[in-house]
PDB file of C-alpha atoms in Angstrom:
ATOM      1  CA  UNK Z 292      -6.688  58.069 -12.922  1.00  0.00           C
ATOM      2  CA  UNK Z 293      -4.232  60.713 -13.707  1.00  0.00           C
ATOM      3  CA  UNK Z 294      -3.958  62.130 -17.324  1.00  0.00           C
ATOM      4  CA  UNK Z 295      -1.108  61.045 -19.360  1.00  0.00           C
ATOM      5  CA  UNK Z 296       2.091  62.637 -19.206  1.00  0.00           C
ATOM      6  CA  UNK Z 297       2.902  63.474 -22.800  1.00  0.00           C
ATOM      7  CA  UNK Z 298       6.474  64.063 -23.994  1.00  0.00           C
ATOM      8  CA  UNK Z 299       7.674  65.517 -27.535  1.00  0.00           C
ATOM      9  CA  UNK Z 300       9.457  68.112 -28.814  1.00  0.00           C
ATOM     10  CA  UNK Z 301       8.344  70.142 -25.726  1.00  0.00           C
ATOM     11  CA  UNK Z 302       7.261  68.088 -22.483  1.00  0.00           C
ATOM     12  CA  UNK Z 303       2.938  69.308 -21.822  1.00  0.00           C
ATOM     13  CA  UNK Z 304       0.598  68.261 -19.221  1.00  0.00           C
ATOM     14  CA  UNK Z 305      -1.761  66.783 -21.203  1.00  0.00           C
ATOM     15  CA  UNK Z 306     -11.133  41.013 -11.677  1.00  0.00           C
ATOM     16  CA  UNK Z 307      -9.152  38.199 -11.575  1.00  0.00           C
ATOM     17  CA  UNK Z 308      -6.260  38.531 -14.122  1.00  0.00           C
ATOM     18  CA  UNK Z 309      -6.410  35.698 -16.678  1.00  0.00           C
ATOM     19  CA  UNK Z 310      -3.345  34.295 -18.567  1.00  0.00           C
ATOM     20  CA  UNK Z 311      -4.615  34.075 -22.092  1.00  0.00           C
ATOM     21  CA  UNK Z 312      -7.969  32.197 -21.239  1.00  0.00           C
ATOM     22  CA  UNK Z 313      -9.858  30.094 -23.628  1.00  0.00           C
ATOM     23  CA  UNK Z 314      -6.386  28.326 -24.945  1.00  0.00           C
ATOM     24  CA  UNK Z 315      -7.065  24.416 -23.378  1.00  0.00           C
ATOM     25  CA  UNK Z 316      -8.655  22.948 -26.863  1.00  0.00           C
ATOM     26  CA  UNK Z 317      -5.900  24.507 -28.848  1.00  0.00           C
ATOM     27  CA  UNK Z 318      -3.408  23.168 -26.394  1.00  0.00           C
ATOM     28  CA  UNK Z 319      -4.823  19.129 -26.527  1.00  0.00           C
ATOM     29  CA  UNK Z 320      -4.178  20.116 -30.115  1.00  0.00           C
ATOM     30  CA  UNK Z 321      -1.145  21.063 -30.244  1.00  0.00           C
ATOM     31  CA  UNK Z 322      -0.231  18.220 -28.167  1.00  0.00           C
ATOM     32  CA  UNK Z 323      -1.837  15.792 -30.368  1.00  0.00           C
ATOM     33  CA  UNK Z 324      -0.098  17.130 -33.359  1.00  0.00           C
ATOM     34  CA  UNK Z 325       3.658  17.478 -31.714  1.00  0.00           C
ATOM     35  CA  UNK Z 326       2.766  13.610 -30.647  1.00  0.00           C
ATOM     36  CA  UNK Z 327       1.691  12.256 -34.085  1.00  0.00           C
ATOM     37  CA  UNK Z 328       4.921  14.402 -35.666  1.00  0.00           C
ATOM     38  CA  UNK Z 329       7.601  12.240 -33.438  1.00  0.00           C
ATOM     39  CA  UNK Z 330       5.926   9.207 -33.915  1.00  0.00           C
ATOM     40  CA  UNK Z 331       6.238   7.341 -30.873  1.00  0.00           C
ATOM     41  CA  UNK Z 332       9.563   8.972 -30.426  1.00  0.00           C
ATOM     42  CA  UNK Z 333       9.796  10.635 -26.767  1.00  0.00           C
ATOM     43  CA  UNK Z 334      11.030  14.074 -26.684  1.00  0.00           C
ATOM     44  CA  UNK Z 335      13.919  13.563 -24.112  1.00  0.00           C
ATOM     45  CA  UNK Z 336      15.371  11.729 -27.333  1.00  0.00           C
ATOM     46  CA  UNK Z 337      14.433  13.219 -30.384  1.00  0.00           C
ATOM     47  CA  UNK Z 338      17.020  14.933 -32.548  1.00  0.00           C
ATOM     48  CA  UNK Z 339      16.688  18.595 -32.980  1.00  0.00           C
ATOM     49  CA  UNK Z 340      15.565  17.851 -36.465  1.00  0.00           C
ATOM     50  CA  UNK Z 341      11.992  15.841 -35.043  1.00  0.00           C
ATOM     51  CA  UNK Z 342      11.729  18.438 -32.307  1.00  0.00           C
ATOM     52  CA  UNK Z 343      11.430  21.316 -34.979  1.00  0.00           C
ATOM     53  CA  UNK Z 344       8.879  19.057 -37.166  1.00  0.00           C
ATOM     54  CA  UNK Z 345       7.215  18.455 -34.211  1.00  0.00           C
ATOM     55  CA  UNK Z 346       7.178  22.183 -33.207  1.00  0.00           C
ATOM     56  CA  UNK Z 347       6.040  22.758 -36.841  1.00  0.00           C
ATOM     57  CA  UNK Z 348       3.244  20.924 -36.458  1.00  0.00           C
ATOM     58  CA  UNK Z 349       1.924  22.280 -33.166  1.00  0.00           C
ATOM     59  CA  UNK Z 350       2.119  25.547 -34.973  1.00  0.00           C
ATOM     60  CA  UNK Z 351       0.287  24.319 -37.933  1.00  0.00           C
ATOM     61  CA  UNK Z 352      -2.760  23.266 -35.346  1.00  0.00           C
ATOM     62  CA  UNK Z 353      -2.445  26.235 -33.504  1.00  0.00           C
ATOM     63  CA  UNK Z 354      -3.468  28.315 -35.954  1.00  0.00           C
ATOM     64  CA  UNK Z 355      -7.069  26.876 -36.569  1.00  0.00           C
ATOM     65  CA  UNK Z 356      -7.373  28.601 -33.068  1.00  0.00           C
ATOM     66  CA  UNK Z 357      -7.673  32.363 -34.936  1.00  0.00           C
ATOM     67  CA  UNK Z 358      -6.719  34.730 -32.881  1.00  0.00           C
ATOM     68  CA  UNK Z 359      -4.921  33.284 -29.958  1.00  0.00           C
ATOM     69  CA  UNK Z 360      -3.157  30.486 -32.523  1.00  0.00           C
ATOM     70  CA  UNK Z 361      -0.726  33.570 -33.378  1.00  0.00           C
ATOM     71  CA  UNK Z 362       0.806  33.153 -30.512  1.00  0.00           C
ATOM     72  CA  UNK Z 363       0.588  29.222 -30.003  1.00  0.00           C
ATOM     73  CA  UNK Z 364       3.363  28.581 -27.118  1.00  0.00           C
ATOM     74  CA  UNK Z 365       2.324  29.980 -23.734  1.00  0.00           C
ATOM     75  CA  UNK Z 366       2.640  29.242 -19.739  1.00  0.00           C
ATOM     76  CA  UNK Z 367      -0.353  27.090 -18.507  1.00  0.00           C
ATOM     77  CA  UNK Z 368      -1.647  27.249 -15.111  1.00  0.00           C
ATOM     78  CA  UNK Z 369      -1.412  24.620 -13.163  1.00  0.00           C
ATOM     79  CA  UNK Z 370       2.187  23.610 -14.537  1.00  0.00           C
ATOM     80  CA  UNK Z 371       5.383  24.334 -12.712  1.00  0.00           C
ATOM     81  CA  UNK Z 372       5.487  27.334 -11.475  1.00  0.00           C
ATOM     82  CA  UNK Z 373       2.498  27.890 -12.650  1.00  0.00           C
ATOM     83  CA  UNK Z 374       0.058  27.591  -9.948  1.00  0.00           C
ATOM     84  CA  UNK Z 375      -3.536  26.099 -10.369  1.00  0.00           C
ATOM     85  CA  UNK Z 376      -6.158  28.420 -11.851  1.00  0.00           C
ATOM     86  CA  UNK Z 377      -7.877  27.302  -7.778  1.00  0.00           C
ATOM     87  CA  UNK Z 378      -4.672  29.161  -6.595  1.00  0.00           C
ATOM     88  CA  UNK Z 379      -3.789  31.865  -8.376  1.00  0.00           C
ATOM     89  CA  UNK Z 380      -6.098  35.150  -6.941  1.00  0.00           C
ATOM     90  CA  UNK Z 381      -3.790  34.406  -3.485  1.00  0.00           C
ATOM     91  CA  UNK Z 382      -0.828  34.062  -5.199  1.00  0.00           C
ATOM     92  CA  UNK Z 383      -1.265  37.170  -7.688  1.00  0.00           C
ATOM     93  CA  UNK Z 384      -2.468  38.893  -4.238  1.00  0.00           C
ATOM     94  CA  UNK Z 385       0.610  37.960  -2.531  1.00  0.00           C
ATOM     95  CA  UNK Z 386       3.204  38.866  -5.411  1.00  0.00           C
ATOM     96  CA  UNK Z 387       1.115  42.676  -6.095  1.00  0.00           C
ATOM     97  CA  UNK Z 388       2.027  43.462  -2.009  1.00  0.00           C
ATOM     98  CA  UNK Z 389       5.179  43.048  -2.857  1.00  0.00           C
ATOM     99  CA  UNK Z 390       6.251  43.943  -6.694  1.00  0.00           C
ATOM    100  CA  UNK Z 391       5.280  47.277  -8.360  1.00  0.00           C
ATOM    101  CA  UNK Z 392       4.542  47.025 -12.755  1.00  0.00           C
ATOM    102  CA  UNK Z 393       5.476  49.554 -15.332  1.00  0.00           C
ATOM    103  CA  UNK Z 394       3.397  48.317 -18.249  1.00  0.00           C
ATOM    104  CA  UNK Z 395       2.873  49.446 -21.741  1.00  0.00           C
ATOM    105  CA  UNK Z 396       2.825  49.429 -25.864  1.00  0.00           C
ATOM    106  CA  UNK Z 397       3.615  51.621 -28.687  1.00  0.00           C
ATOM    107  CA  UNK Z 398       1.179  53.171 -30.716  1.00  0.00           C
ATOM    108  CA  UNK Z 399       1.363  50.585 -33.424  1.00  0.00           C
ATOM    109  CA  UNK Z 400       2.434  47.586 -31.795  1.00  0.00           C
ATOM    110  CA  UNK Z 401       0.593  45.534 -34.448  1.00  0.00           C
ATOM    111  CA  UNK Z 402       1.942  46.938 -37.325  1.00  0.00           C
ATOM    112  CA  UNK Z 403       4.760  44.812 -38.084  1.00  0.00           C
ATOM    113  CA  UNK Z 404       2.150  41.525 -37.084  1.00  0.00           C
ATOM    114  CA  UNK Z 405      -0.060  42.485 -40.131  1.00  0.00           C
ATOM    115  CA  UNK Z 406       2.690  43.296 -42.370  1.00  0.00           C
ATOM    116  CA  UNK Z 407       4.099  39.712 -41.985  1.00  0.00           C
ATOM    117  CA  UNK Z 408       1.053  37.967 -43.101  1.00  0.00           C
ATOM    118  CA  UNK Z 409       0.924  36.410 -46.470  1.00  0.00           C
ATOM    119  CA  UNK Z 410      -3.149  37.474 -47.052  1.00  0.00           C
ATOM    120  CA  UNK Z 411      -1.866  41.568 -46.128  1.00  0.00           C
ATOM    121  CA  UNK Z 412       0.761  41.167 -48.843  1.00  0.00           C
ATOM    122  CA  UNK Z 413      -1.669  40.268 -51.566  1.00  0.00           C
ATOM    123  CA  UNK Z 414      -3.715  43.936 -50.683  1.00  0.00           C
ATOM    124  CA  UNK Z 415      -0.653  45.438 -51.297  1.00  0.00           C
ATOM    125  CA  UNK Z 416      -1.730  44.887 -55.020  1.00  0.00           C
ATOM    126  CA  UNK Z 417      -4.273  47.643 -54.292  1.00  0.00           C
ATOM    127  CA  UNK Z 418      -2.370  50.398 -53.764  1.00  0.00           C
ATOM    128  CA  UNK Z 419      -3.925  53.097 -51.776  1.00  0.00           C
ATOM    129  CA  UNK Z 420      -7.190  50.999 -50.552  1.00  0.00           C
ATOM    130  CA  UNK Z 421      -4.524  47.971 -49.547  1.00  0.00           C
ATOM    131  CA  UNK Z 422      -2.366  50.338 -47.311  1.00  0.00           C
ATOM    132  CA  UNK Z 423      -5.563  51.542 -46.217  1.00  0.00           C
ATOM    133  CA  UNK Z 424      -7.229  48.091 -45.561  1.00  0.00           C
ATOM    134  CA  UNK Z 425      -3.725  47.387 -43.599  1.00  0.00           C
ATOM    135  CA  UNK Z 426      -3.257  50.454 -41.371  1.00  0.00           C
ATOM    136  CA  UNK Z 427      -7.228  49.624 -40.014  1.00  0.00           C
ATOM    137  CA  UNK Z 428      -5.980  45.905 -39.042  1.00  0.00           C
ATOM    138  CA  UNK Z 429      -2.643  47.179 -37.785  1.00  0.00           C
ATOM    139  CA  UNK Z 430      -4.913  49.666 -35.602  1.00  0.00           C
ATOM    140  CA  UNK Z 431      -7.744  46.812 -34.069  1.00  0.00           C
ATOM    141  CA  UNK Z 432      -4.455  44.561 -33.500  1.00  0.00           C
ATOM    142  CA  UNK Z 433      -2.487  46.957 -31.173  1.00  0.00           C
ATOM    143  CA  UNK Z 434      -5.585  47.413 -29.582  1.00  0.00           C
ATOM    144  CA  UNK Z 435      -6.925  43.346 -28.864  1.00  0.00           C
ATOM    145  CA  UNK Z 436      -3.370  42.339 -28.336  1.00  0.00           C
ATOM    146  CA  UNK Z 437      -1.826  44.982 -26.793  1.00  0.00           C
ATOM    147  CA  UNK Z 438      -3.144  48.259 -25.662  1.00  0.00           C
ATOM    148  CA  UNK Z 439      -5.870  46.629 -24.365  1.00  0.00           C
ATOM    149  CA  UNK Z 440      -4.192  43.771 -22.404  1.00  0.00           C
ATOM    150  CA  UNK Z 441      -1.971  46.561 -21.122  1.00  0.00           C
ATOM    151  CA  UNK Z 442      -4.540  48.696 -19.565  1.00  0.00           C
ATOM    152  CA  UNK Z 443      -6.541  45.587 -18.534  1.00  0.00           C
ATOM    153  CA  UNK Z 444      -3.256  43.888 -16.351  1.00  0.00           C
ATOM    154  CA  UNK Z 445      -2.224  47.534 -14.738  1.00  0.00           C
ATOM    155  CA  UNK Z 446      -6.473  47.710 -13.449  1.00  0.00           C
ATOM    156  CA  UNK Z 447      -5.962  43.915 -12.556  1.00  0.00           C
ATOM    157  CA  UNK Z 448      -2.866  44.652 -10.697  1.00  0.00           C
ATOM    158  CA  UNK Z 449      -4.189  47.409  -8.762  1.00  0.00           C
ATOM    159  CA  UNK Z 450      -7.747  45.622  -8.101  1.00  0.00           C
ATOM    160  CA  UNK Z 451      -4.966  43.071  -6.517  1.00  0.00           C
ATOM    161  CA  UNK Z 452      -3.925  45.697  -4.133  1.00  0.00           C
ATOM    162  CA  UNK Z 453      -0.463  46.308  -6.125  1.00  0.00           C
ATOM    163  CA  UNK Z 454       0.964  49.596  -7.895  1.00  0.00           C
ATOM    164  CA  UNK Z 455       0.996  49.826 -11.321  1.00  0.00           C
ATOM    165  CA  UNK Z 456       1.801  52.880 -13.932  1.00  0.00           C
ATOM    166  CA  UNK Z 457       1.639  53.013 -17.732  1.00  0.00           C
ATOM    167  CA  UNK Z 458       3.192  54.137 -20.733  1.00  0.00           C
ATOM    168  CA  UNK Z 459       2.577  54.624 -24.620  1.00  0.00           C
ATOM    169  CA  UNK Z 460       5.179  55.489 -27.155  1.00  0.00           C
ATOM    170  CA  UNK Z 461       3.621  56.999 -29.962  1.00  0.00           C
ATOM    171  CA  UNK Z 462       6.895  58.467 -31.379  1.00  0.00           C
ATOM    172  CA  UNK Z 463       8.061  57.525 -34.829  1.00  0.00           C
ATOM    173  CA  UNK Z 464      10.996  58.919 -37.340  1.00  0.00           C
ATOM    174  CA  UNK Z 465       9.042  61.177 -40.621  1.00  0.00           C
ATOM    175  CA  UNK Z 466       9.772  58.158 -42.502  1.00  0.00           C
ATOM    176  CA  UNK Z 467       9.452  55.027 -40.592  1.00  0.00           C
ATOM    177  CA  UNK Z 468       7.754  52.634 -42.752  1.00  0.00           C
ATOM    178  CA  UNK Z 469       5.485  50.861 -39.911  1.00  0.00           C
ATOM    179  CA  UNK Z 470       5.087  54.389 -37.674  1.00  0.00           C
ATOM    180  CA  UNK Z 471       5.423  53.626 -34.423  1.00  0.00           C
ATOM    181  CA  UNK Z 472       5.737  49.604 -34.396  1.00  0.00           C
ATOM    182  CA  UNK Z 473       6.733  46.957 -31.784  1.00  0.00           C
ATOM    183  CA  UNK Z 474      10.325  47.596 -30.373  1.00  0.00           C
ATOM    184  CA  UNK Z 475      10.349  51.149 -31.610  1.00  0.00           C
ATOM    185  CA  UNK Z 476      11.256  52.116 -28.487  1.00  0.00           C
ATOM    186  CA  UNK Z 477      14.626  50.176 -28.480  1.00  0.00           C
ATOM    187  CA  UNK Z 478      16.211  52.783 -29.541  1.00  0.00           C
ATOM    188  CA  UNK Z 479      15.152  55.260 -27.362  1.00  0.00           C
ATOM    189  CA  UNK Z 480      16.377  53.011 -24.838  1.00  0.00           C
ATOM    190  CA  UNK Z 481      19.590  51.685 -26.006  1.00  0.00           C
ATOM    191  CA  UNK Z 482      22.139  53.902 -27.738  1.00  0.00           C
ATOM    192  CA  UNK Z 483      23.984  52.154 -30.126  1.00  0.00           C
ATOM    193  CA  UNK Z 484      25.278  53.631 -33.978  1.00  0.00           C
ATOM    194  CA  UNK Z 485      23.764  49.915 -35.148  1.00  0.00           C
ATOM    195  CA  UNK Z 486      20.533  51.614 -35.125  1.00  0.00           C
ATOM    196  CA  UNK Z 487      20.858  53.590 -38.442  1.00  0.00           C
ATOM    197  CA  UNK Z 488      20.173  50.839 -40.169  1.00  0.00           C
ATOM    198  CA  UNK Z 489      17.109  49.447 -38.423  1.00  0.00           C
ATOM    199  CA  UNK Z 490      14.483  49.211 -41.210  1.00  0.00           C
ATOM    200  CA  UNK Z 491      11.876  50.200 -39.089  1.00  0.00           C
ATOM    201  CA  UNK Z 492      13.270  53.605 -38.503  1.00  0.00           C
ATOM    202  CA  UNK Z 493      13.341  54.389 -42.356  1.00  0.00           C
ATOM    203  CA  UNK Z 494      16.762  56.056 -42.362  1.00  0.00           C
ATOM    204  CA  UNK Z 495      15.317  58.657 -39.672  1.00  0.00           C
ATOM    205  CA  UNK Z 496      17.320  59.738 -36.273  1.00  0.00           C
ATOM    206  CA  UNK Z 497      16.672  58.905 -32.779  1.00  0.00           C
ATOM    207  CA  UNK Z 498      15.071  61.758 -30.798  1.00  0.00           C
ATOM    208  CA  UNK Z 499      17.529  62.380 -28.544  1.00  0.00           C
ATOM    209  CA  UNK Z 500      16.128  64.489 -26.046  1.00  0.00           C
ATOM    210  CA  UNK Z 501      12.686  62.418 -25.783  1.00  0.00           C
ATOM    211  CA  UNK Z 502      15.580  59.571 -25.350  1.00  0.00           C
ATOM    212  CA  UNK Z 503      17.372  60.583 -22.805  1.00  0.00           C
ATOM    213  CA  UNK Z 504      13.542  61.444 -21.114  1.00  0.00           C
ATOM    214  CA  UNK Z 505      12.416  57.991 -21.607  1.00  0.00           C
ATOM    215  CA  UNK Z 506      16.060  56.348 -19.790  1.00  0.00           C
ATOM    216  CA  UNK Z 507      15.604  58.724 -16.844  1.00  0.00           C
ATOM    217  CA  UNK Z 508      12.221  57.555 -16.312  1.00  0.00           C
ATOM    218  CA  UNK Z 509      13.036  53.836 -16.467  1.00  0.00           C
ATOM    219  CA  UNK Z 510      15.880  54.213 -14.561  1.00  0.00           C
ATOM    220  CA  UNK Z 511      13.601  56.084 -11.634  1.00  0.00           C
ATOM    221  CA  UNK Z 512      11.475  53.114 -11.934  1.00  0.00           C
ATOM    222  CA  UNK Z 513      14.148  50.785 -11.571  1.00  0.00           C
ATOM    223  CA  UNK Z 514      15.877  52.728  -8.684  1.00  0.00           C
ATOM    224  CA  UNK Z 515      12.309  53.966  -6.539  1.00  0.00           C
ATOM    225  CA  UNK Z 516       9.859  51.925  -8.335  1.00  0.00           C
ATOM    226  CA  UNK Z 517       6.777  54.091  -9.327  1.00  0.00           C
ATOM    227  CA  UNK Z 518       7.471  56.994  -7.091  1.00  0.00           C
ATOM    228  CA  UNK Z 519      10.580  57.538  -9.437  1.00  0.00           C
ATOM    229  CA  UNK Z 520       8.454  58.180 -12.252  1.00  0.00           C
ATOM    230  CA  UNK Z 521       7.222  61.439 -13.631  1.00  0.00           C
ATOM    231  CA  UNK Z 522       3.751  60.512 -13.781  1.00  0.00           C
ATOM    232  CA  UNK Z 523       1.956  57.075 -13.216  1.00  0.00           C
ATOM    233  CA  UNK Z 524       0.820  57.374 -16.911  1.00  0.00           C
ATOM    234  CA  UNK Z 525       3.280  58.125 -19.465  1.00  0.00           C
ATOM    235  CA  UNK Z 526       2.911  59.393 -23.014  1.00  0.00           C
ATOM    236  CA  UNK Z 527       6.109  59.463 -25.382  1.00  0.00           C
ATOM    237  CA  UNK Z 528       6.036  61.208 -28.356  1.00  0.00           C
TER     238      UNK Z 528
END
């Protein structure tokens, strides 16, 4: 595989594919709990009041699950359009002839995950050892729930006989609070003044020049696919 492009203030060189496996128990769960929650009521009916205590409640047994409860609503194979887990190395097969992936994460995707949890607030009370204690889980989350995944569908793809290229933004204002977190690269991607006072830029500017690199590099995906990119492994920042 080629070596990442890497962009910053100067641009320098530098199996079968599951869909969240091991989710079936939590899912009879789920389904149990959404069912007890409407009581009899079928969902074609319900108000939107017992659909959100019923959703409440799928959540709530979801999250026995650990890891993969954190993210408790998913497709299922085998469910329209779905196909069958029997069917779906032909189908992926089919759809990688014909459809090209630009996949990737930032840096600290997790970040903002951990800092959202009730248990990460109470380290806070540590001070230094807290932050420290977070920026460790922030680090194995990005790479369990994203980086690796990532990496793991662009192999899959390509073991499917499709093209695939990646990307990492690692950029990050001086003074963003949560570095460089999930949808940092919004931004980048979208100018707009309403970003000045996105929290997770702490009051820091857009880099305009690794901007406007990043938007000519999804727009040569968009227009030629891979072949429009500057390398099939991108670095940003």
């Amino acid at each position: 595989m080629s070596p990442p492009v890497t962009y910053g203030p100067e641009k320098s060189p530098r199996a079968p594919l599951g869909i969240r496996d091991g989710r079936d128990a939590m899912t009879t769960a789920m389904r149990s709990a959404a069912s007890a929650a409407l009581d009899r009521v079928a969902a074609e009916v319900a108000t939107n009041g017992q659909l959100l205590d019923a959703q409440t409640a799928a959540t709530a047994a979801a999250a026995r699950f650990g890891l993969i409860g954190s993210l408790p609503f998913g497709p299922i194979k085998g469910s329209d359009p779905l196909p069958a887990a029997s069917e779906a190395g032909n189908r992926l097969a089919d759809a990688a002839r014909r459809v090209e992936l630009l996949i990737g994460y930032t840096r600290n995707d997790g970040g903002p995950v951990v800092a959202l949890d009730r248990r990460v607030a109470r380290l806070n009370r540590l001070g230094s050892v807290g932050a420290l204690v977070e920026r460790a889980a922030a680090i194995v989350l990005t790479r369990r729930v994203f980086g690796g995944p990532a990496r793991r569908l662009a192999e899959a793809w390509r073991g499917y006989g499709g093209r695939s290229a990646t990307f990492r933004v690692d950029w990050s204002p001086p003074r963003a609070p949560l570095r460089a977190c999930h949808c940092i690269e919004l931004p980048l991607l979208f100018d707009a003044p309403a970003w000045a006072d996105a929290p997770m830029l702490g009051g820091g500017p857009v880099d305009d020049r690794l901007a406007e690199t990043m938007r000519r590099n999804w727009s040569g995906f968009a227009h030629d696919g891979i072949d429009g990119l500057d390398s099939p492994s991108l670095r940003f920042g």
